[in-house]
C-alpha positions as a printed Julia matrix, in Angstrom:
177×3 Matrix{Float64}:
  -77.18  250.57  -61.22
  -77.73  246.93  -60.22
  -75.2   244.92  -62.17
  -76.05  241.43  -63.52
  -73.71  239.72  -61.05
  -75.45  241.46  -58.12
  -78.93  240.71  -59.51
  -78.3   236.96  -59.22
  -77.38  237.07  -55.51
  -79.64  236.3   -52.54
  -81.48  239.34  -51.18
  -79.25  239.59  -48.1
  -76.1   239.57  -50.24
  -77.53  242.15  -52.66
  -78.44  244.39  -49.73
  -74.99  244.0   -48.18
  -73.26  244.88  -51.44
  -75.58  247.81  -52.05
  -75.14  249.28  -48.58
  -71.35  249.44  -48.85
  -71.39  251.56  -52.0
  -69.44  254.75  -51.33
  -71.46  257.02  -53.57
  -74.62  257.92  -51.59
  -76.7   258.55  -54.72
  -75.8   255.2   -56.26
  -76.32  253.44  -52.94
  -79.77  254.96  -52.49
  -80.78  254.28  -56.11
  -79.71  250.63  -55.81
  -81.42  250.3   -52.43
  -84.65  251.83  -53.77
  -84.56  249.48  -56.75
  -84.23  246.48  -54.43
  -87.01  247.67  -52.1
  -89.31  248.28  -55.07
  -89.29  244.52  -55.66
  -90.2   243.56  -52.1
  -93.47  241.67  -51.73
  -93.39  240.03  -48.3
  -92.86  241.27  -44.75
  -89.78  239.03  -44.64
  -88.2   241.07  -47.45
  -88.61  244.21  -45.35
  -87.23  242.44  -42.27
  -84.15  241.33  -44.21
  -83.52  244.89  -45.37
  -83.98  246.21  -41.84
  -81.48  243.65  -40.56
  -78.95  244.58  -43.26
  -79.24  248.24  -42.29
  -78.94  247.41  -38.57
  -75.79  245.4   -39.33
  -74.35  248.39  -41.19
  -75.3   250.73  -38.35
  -73.4   248.49  -35.92
  -70.33  248.9   -38.13
  -70.66  252.68  -37.85
  -72.19  253.31  -41.26
  -75.04  255.81  -41.59
  -78.19  254.91  -43.55
  -80.77  257.52  -42.52
  -82.15  257.98  -46.05
  -82.38  254.24  -46.56
  -84.09  253.76  -43.17
  -86.67  256.42  -43.98
  -87.33  255.05  -47.46
  -87.65  251.5   -46.13
  -90.1   252.58  -43.43
  -92.18  254.62  -45.87
  -92.39  251.75  -48.34
  -93.15  249.3   -45.54
  -96.16  251.38  -44.55
  -97.19  252.19  -48.12
  -97.15  248.61  -49.31
  -98.12  246.63  -46.22
 -100.47  249.15  -44.59
 -101.61  248.3   -41.09
  -99.61  245.08  -40.97
  -96.46  246.99  -41.83
  -97.11  249.73  -39.29
  -97.87  247.2   -36.54
  -94.61  245.45  -37.41
  -92.6   248.62  -36.76
  -92.55  248.37  -32.96
  -91.11  244.86  -32.91
  -88.64  245.41  -35.74
  -87.11  248.74  -34.85
  -86.55  248.42  -31.14
  -83.25  250.32  -31.3
  -84.56  253.2   -33.41
  -86.67  256.14  -32.26
  -90.22  254.67  -32.32
  -91.88  258.02  -33.01
  -89.7   258.55  -36.08
  -90.4   255.02  -37.3
  -94.16  255.5   -36.95
  -93.97  258.87  -38.71
  -92.22  257.38  -41.72
  -94.39  254.26  -41.98
  -97.65  256.17  -41.54
  -96.52  258.79  -44.04
  -96.14  255.99  -46.59
  -99.41  254.32  -45.63
 -101.31  257.62  -45.91
 -100.18  257.87  -49.54
 -101.72  254.51  -50.44
 -104.73  254.34  -48.11
 -105.41  257.69  -46.43
 -108.68  256.71  -44.77
 -107.2   253.62  -43.12
 -104.11  255.53  -41.91
 -106.25  258.3   -40.37
 -108.53  255.75  -38.74
 -105.52  253.91  -37.29
 -103.9   257.0   -35.74
 -107.25  258.0   -34.26
 -107.44  254.58  -32.59
 -103.91  254.99  -31.15
 -103.72  258.57  -29.86
 -100.83  257.78  -27.49
  -98.25  256.91  -30.14
  -94.78  258.31  -29.51
  -94.66  261.84  -30.98
  -98.4   261.65  -31.69
  -98.72  265.18  -33.06
  -95.74  264.76  -35.4
  -97.14  261.37  -36.51
 -100.45  263.08  -37.32
  -98.66  265.73  -39.36
  -96.77  263.0   -41.24
 -100.08  261.31  -42.1
 -101.51  264.63  -43.28
  -98.44  265.25  -45.44
  -98.78  261.77  -46.94
 -102.43  262.43  -47.73
 -101.59  265.8   -49.28
  -99.11  264.13  -51.64
 -101.98  262.12  -53.05
 -104.5   264.98  -53.07
 -103.99  268.52  -51.81
 -107.74  268.98  -51.35
 -108.1   265.78  -49.32
 -104.99  266.63  -47.3
 -106.28  270.11  -46.51
 -109.68  268.77  -45.47
 -108.05  266.11  -43.28
 -105.73  268.7   -41.71
 -108.58  271.01  -40.85
 -110.7   268.16  -39.53
 -107.85  267.06  -37.25
 -107.86  270.4   -35.42
 -110.33  271.5   -32.77
 -112.95  273.79  -34.35
 -111.63  276.86  -32.52
 -108.1   276.34  -33.89
 -108.89  275.77  -37.57
 -106.96  278.21  -39.68
 -104.86  279.41  -36.74
 -102.24  276.69  -36.53
  -99.39  275.85  -38.89
  -98.89  272.19  -39.85
  -95.46  272.48  -41.49
  -92.83  269.96  -40.3
  -90.84  272.62  -38.4
  -93.86  273.72  -36.39
  -94.83  270.11  -35.71
  -91.41  269.54  -34.16
  -91.7   272.65  -32.0
  -89.14  274.67  -33.97
  -90.1   278.33  -34.33
  -89.84  278.95  -38.1
  -89.48  282.39  -39.67
  -93.08  282.46  -40.98
  -94.47  282.43  -37.42
  -92.48  285.44  -36.23
  -94.97  287.98  -37.59
């Protein structure tokens, strides 16, 4: 979807042009293509700033925010996750950590688990843990299951649901039995 004339622009200009596309699918595809080429923390910061600028104009970029945060964590690991707090001051910090750690868990599950264990007081800590477990499960269901069970106290293993609805405190249909 990225046209040749857009490909030759500076990153900030490409992001600005991409984020004003009216078709959400095209906008997300173009945004994902741009993010896939990011290599430095500065690239991620520029994208975050472009989205913040759009948010101030009343535009909504929830899918782009989530994708950016996931890729930030996946590609930059701990450095990316640590960067979240300073970069996303206006966003919900728990949500930002969930997305970034979800991405990081896909690329380096052991490091992501170790990190959340070192910071048990993160905003929305339980939901962040579930996001990490979901990221691990995307890479390997067996590893994700083992990590999920290990994260629970021994007396709760097998008795607690880890689906996203339950993690957010919503009572889903499958728990009404």
